[in-house]
Amino acid sequence: MKALEKNKTWETVDFPREKTTVGCKWVFTIKYESDGSLEMYKARLVTKGITQTYDIDYLETFAPVAKSNTMRVLLSLAANLNWPLQQLDVKKYDIILIKSDLLEKNQLKQFLSSEFEIKDLGSLRYFLGMKVAQSKKGIVVSQRKYVLDLLKETGMSGCRPVDIPINPNQKLGDYEEGNLMDTSRYQGLVGKLI
């Protein structure tokens, strides 16, 4: 809570009569180092957006998260132009610096540290579930740890892969009330693979 207040993430205001409240919940996660050791505990407050109506409760949505395509392009540029990759933790958010000019990089880090509480993590090693190794020959990106953690989480770490997970001649029965499984676990796993 102190970090949220210090960074002016929100402000307390009077509740307008014409508005309705939106439920929320805290989501707690653990952030790990590339070697699997504990880095920090994280918490975020998320709204239950399903109760909101577009153009009444909100006008736009966004999430300040780098897309995987963007990361691939930046890593490719860094490899081809031999740009050093550096990682900063700006109090709860990771920033990747791709800058060959050391003076400009240091000026940017000084500016960020004057505005936010930052931690210089050094060379980029682990980001968004990807292990990153850079040399003069290029950049190697691996998601081995992410995949192993996902297999462990789902109880599949001892399983062997198959080409077709279900018999193609399997006859599916008619839908009957109550015979469907909870799909949220499956949907969550698909989301982690995308």
Tab-separated table of C-alpha atoms in Angstrom:
chain	number	residue	atom	x	y	z
A	1	MET	CA	0.000	0.000	0.000
A	2	LYS	CA	2.862	2.364	0.796
A	3	ALA	CA	4.353	1.855	-2.682
A	4	LEU	CA	0.973	2.598	-4.294
A	5	GLU	CA	0.583	5.803	-2.292
A	6	LYS	CA	4.203	6.886	-2.847
A	7	ASN	CA	3.918	6.443	-6.630
A	8	LYS	CA	0.553	8.244	-6.638
A	9	THR	CA	-1.154	5.226	-8.192
A	10	TRP	CA	-4.511	6.402	-6.883
A	11	GLU	CA	-6.121	9.187	-4.939
A	12	THR	CA	-9.025	9.138	-2.512
A	13	VAL	CA	-12.090	10.984	-3.825
A	14	ASP	CA	-15.716	11.442	-2.812
A	15	PHE	CA	-18.026	8.817	-4.292
A	16	PRO	CA	-20.371	10.273	-6.964
A	17	ARG	CA	-24.045	9.410	-6.383
A	18	GLU	CA	-24.725	8.545	-10.031
A	19	LYS	CA	-21.983	5.886	-10.127
A	20	THR	CA	-21.973	2.284	-8.952
A	21	THR	CA	-19.119	0.541	-7.215
A	22	VAL	CA	-17.067	-2.135	-8.932
A	23	GLY	CA	-15.886	-5.088	-6.900
A	24	CYS	CA	-12.208	-5.884	-6.688
A	25	LYS	CA	-9.850	-8.449	-5.239
A	26	TRP	CA	-6.178	-8.739	-4.391
A	27	VAL	CA	-4.071	-11.145	-6.471
A	28	PHE	CA	-0.880	-12.349	-4.813
A	29	THR	CA	2.005	-13.819	-6.812
A	30	ILE	CA	5.629	-14.745	-6.297
A	31	LYS	CA	8.377	-13.492	-8.625
A	32	TYR	CA	11.365	-15.790	-9.087
A	33	GLU	CA	14.949	-15.245	-10.227
A	34	SER	CA	16.119	-17.031	-13.385
A	35	ASP	CA	17.648	-19.779	-11.220
A	36	GLY	CA	14.295	-20.430	-9.542
A	37	SER	CA	15.095	-18.726	-6.227
A	38	LEU	CA	12.642	-16.282	-4.660
A	39	GLU	CA	13.026	-12.671	-5.828
A	40	MET	CA	9.973	-10.983	-4.263
A	41	TYR	CA	6.350	-11.293	-3.303
A	42	LYS	CA	3.967	-9.232	-5.443
A	43	ALA	CA	0.388	-8.071	-4.991
A	44	ARG	CA	-2.001	-6.274	-7.307
A	45	LEU	CA	-5.555	-5.064	-6.955
A	46	VAL	CA	-7.794	-6.087	-9.860
A	47	THR	CA	-11.347	-5.037	-10.611
A	48	LYS	CA	-14.134	-7.434	-11.448
A	49	GLY	CA	-14.662	-5.802	-14.823
A	50	ILE	CA	-17.451	-8.164	-15.832
A	51	THR	CA	-19.811	-6.013	-13.760
A	52	GLN	CA	-18.948	-2.876	-15.749
A	53	THR	CA	-20.776	-1.499	-18.790
A	54	TYR	CA	-18.836	0.111	-21.647
A	55	ASP	CA	-19.517	3.836	-22.111
A	56	ILE	CA	-21.104	4.013	-18.647
A	57	ASP	CA	-18.449	2.721	-16.251
A	58	TYR	CA	-15.442	3.040	-18.564
A	59	LEU	CA	-14.412	4.317	-21.990
A	60	GLU	CA	-11.147	2.530	-22.672
A	61	THR	CA	-9.069	-0.399	-21.495
A	62	PHE	CA	-5.333	-0.881	-21.499
A	63	ALA	CA	-2.592	-2.892	-19.864
A	64	PRO	CA	1.011	-1.634	-19.760
A	65	VAL	CA	2.495	-4.984	-20.787
A	66	ALA	CA	4.960	-5.640	-23.588
A	67	LYS	CA	3.597	-7.937	-26.285
A	68	SER	CA	5.709	-10.957	-27.173
A	69	ASN	CA	6.069	-9.769	-30.794
A	70	THR	CA	7.451	-6.446	-29.571
A	71	MET	CA	9.951	-8.244	-27.343
A	72	ARG	CA	11.051	-10.490	-30.227
A	73	VAL	CA	11.649	-7.479	-32.487
A	74	LEU	CA	13.612	-5.629	-29.794
A	75	LEU	CA	15.697	-8.693	-28.937
A	76	SER	CA	16.375	-9.260	-32.643
A	77	LEU	CA	17.499	-5.642	-33.081
A	78	ALA	CA	19.678	-5.868	-29.983
A	79	ALA	CA	21.315	-9.048	-31.305
A	80	ASN	CA	21.899	-7.683	-34.824
A	81	LEU	CA	23.217	-4.308	-33.657
A	82	ASN	CA	25.084	-5.739	-30.656
A	83	TRP	CA	23.186	-3.515	-28.216
A	84	PRO	CA	23.639	-4.458	-24.557
A	85	LEU	CA	20.460	-5.439	-22.708
A	86	GLN	CA	19.962	-4.237	-19.157
A	87	GLN	CA	17.074	-4.757	-16.758
A	88	LEU	CA	15.700	-2.332	-14.165
A	89	ASP	CA	13.020	-2.946	-11.589
A	90	VAL	CA	11.121	0.320	-11.179
A	91	LYS	CA	9.292	-0.612	-7.978
A	92	LYS	CA	6.937	-3.344	-9.148
A	93	TYR	CA	7.505	-2.897	-12.900
A	94	ASP	CA	10.332	-4.266	-15.040
A	95	ILE	CA	11.999	-2.097	-17.662
A	96	ILE	CA	14.387	-3.370	-20.315
A	97	LEU	CA	17.004	-0.856	-21.468
A	98	ILE	CA	18.380	-1.357	-24.954
A	99	LYS	CA	20.896	1.419	-25.396
A	100	SER	CA	24.430	1.340	-26.767
A	101	ASP	CA	25.364	4.847	-25.534
A	102	LEU	CA	26.539	4.385	-21.935
A	103	LEU	CA	26.226	8.103	-21.076
A	104	GLU	CA	22.610	8.279	-22.272
A	105	LYS	CA	21.787	5.040	-20.456
A	106	ASN	CA	23.207	6.410	-17.190
A	107	GLN	CA	21.314	9.697	-17.622
A	108	LEU	CA	18.071	7.780	-18.138
A	109	LYS	CA	18.719	5.663	-15.038
A	110	GLN	CA	19.458	8.811	-12.995
A	111	PHE	CA	16.225	10.415	-14.185
A	112	LEU	CA	14.192	7.303	-13.358
A	113	SER	CA	15.778	7.036	-9.910
A	114	SER	CA	14.883	10.685	-9.198
A	115	GLU	CA	11.210	9.936	-9.960
A	116	PHE	CA	10.849	6.330	-8.779
A	117	GLU	CA	12.458	3.819	-6.485
A	118	ILE	CA	14.516	1.676	-8.882
A	119	LYS	CA	16.737	-1.359	-8.544
A	120	ASP	CA	19.368	-1.993	-11.219
A	121	LEU	CA	19.215	-5.720	-11.974
A	122	GLY	CA	22.196	-5.598	-14.352
A	123	SER	CA	22.236	-7.523	-17.604
A	124	LEU	CA	18.902	-8.945	-18.741
A	125	ARG	CA	18.677	-12.557	-17.537
A	126	TYR	CA	15.010	-13.379	-16.956
A	127	PHE	CA	11.913	-11.556	-18.185
A	128	LEU	CA	8.238	-12.546	-18.623
A	129	GLY	CA	9.037	-16.224	-18.084
A	130	MET	CA	11.909	-16.132	-20.602
A	131	LYS	CA	15.546	-16.820	-19.767
A	132	VAL	CA	17.734	-14.498	-21.859
A	133	ALA	CA	21.442	-15.031	-22.559
A	134	GLN	CA	23.362	-12.511	-24.678
A	135	SER	CA	26.789	-12.873	-26.257
A	136	LYS	CA	28.580	-11.240	-29.191
A	137	LYS	CA	27.195	-14.014	-31.411
A	138	GLY	CA	23.572	-13.236	-30.561
A	139	ILE	CA	20.802	-13.741	-28.030
A	140	VAL	CA	19.366	-17.048	-26.840
A	141	VAL	CA	15.846	-17.013	-25.383
A	142	SER	CA	14.544	-20.053	-23.514
A	143	GLN	CA	11.274	-20.765	-21.721
A	144	ARG	CA	12.409	-24.080	-20.238
A	145	LYS	CA	11.839	-22.982	-16.621
A	146	TYR	CA	8.411	-21.544	-17.479
A	147	VAL	CA	7.346	-24.779	-19.196
A	148	LEU	CA	8.698	-26.970	-16.372
A	149	ASP	CA	6.881	-24.816	-13.789
A	150	LEU	CA	3.670	-25.056	-15.832
A	151	LEU	CA	3.987	-28.854	-16.083
A	152	LYS	CA	4.572	-29.065	-12.323
A	153	GLU	CA	1.605	-26.767	-11.595
A	154	THR	CA	-0.710	-28.955	-13.666
A	155	GLY	CA	0.609	-32.270	-12.338
A	156	MET	CA	1.936	-33.209	-15.786
A	157	SER	CA	5.711	-33.172	-15.124
A	158	GLY	CA	5.984	-36.979	-15.305
A	159	CYS	CA	3.804	-37.374	-18.410
A	160	ARG	CA	4.951	-38.291	-21.903
A	161	PRO	CA	3.831	-36.282	-24.948
A	162	VAL	CA	1.374	-37.739	-27.461
A	163	ASP	CA	0.467	-36.536	-30.946
A	164	ILE	CA	-3.292	-36.888	-30.447
A	165	PRO	CA	-4.497	-36.521	-26.844
A	166	ILE	CA	-7.915	-38.086	-27.557
A	167	ASN	CA	-9.083	-40.963	-29.728
A	168	PRO	CA	-10.244	-39.353	-33.026
A	169	ASN	CA	-13.138	-41.859	-33.177
A	170	GLN	CA	-14.386	-40.923	-29.684
A	171	LYS	CA	-18.158	-40.397	-29.704
A	172	LEU	CA	-19.227	-37.420	-27.634
A	173	GLY	CA	-22.505	-37.697	-25.779
A	174	ASP	CA	-25.359	-35.230	-25.755
A	175	TYR	CA	-25.171	-32.258	-23.440
A	176	GLU	CA	-26.972	-32.836	-20.179
A	177	GLU	CA	-27.342	-30.314	-17.380
A	178	GLY	CA	-24.488	-30.737	-14.895
A	179	ASN	CA	-22.262	-33.064	-16.943
A	180	LEU	CA	-19.814	-30.367	-18.092
A	181	MET	CA	-16.558	-29.822	-16.239
A	182	ASP	CA	-15.393	-26.454	-14.961
A	183	THR	CA	-13.678	-24.891	-17.990
A	184	SER	CA	-11.840	-22.126	-16.099
A	185	ARG	CA	-8.772	-24.302	-15.370
A	186	TYR	CA	-8.454	-25.310	-19.035
A	187	GLN	CA	-8.947	-21.723	-20.214
A	188	GLY	CA	-6.324	-20.525	-17.726
A	189	LEU	CA	-3.783	-23.033	-19.066
A	190	VAL	CA	-4.476	-22.033	-22.675
A	191	GLY	CA	-3.956	-18.394	-21.660
A	192	LYS	CA	-0.554	-19.258	-20.180
A	193	LEU	CA	0.507	-20.914	-23.443
A	194	ILE	CA	-0.486	-18.018	-25.709
